[in-house]
Amino acid sequence: MRYYKKKEAIDKRKADIQPIGDSLKALMQAYRLDGKLSEVQLVQNWEKIMGKPIALKTQQLYFKDGKLFVKLTSAPLKHELNMSKSKVIEILNTEAGSDVVKDIIFL
């Protein structure tokens, strides 16, 4: 009786091994959670992405149907961000690595 495995059996098993990061990405795609995770990461990193002055004037952030709703306390900032809406969408999607933000609504 053998208590050790043949080299071929060990090599076959190692061929099935993949990095845990790839496994987690596949799992997130299988359960269709990768988009939701990207949305949560954008909301959490809002201050880092947009800067501290904008983050201080941001009251609330939430996603609904691919749209990012941003409630601001400053009317001039709201107007300024509305004027550069496409640039903000581009910055956020670049940070997320995919097309997460379809539109931004400043409230």
Coordinates of N, CA and C in Angstrom, one line a residue, residues 6-7 21 24 29 31-32 34 41-42 49 51-52 55 57-58 62 72 77 83 90 93-94 98 100 107:
K6 N 1.8 9.7 -6.5 CA 2.6 9.8 -7.6 C 2.8 11.2 -8.1
K7 N 3.9 11.5 -8.7 CA 4.2 12.8 -9.2 C 3.2 13.3 -10.2
G21 N -7.6 35.6 -5.8 CA -8.2 36.8 -6.4 C -9.0 36.5 -7.6
L24 N -12.2 34.8 -6.5 CA -13.2 35.7 -5.9 C -13.9 36.5 -7.1
Q29 N -18.7 37.6 -10.3 CA -19.4 37.6 -11.6 C -20.5 36.6 -11.7
Y31 N -22.4 35.6 -9.3 CA -23.6 36.0 -8.5 C -24.0 37.5 -8.9
R32 N -23.4 38.0 -9.9 CA -23.6 39.4 -10.4 C -23.5 40.4 -9.3
D34 N -20.4 42.1 -8.9 CA -19.3 42.9 -9.2 C -19.7 44.4 -9.4
Q41 N -17.7 50.7 -3.5 CA -16.3 51.3 -3.5 C -16.2 52.7 -3.9
L42 N -17.0 53.1 -4.9 CA -17.0 54.5 -5.3 C -17.6 55.4 -4.3
I49 N -11.5 60.4 -4.4 CA -11.6 60.7 -5.8 C -11.9 62.1 -6.1
G51 N -11.8 64.8 -3.9 CA -11.1 65.8 -3.1 C -11.9 66.2 -1.8
K52 N -11.1 66.7 -0.8 CA -11.7 67.0 0.5 C -12.7 68.2 0.4
A55 N -16.0 66.8 -0.9 CA -16.5 65.8 0.1 C -17.1 66.5 1.3
K57 N -18.7 69.3 1.3 CA -20.0 69.8 0.9 C -21.0 68.8 0.4
T58 N -20.6 67.5 0.4 CA -21.4 66.4 0.0 C -22.2 65.9 1.3
Y62 N -25.8 58.1 -3.1 CA -26.4 56.8 -3.3 C -26.6 56.5 -4.7
L72 N -25.8 67.8 -2.4 CA -24.8 68.8 -2.0 C -25.4 69.9 -1.1
L77 N -21.4 75.0 -6.0 CA -20.7 73.8 -6.3 C -21.6 72.9 -7.2
M83 N -21.9 71.5 -14.7 CA -21.3 71.9 -16.0 C -20.2 70.9 -16.4
E90 N -16.5 60.4 -16.2 CA -15.3 59.7 -16.7 C -14.3 59.4 -15.6
N93 N -15.7 56.4 -13.5 CA -15.6 55.2 -14.2 C -14.2 54.7 -14.4
T94 N -13.3 55.6 -14.5 CA -11.9 55.3 -14.6 C -11.4 54.7 -13.2
S98 N -14.6 50.1 -14.7 CA -15.7 49.7 -15.6 C -16.7 50.8 -15.7
V100 N -19.6 51.9 -14.5 CA -20.5 51.8 -13.4 C -21.5 52.9 -13.3
L107 N -28.2 66.9 -6.4 CA -29.4 67.4 -5.7 C -29.1 68.5 -4.8

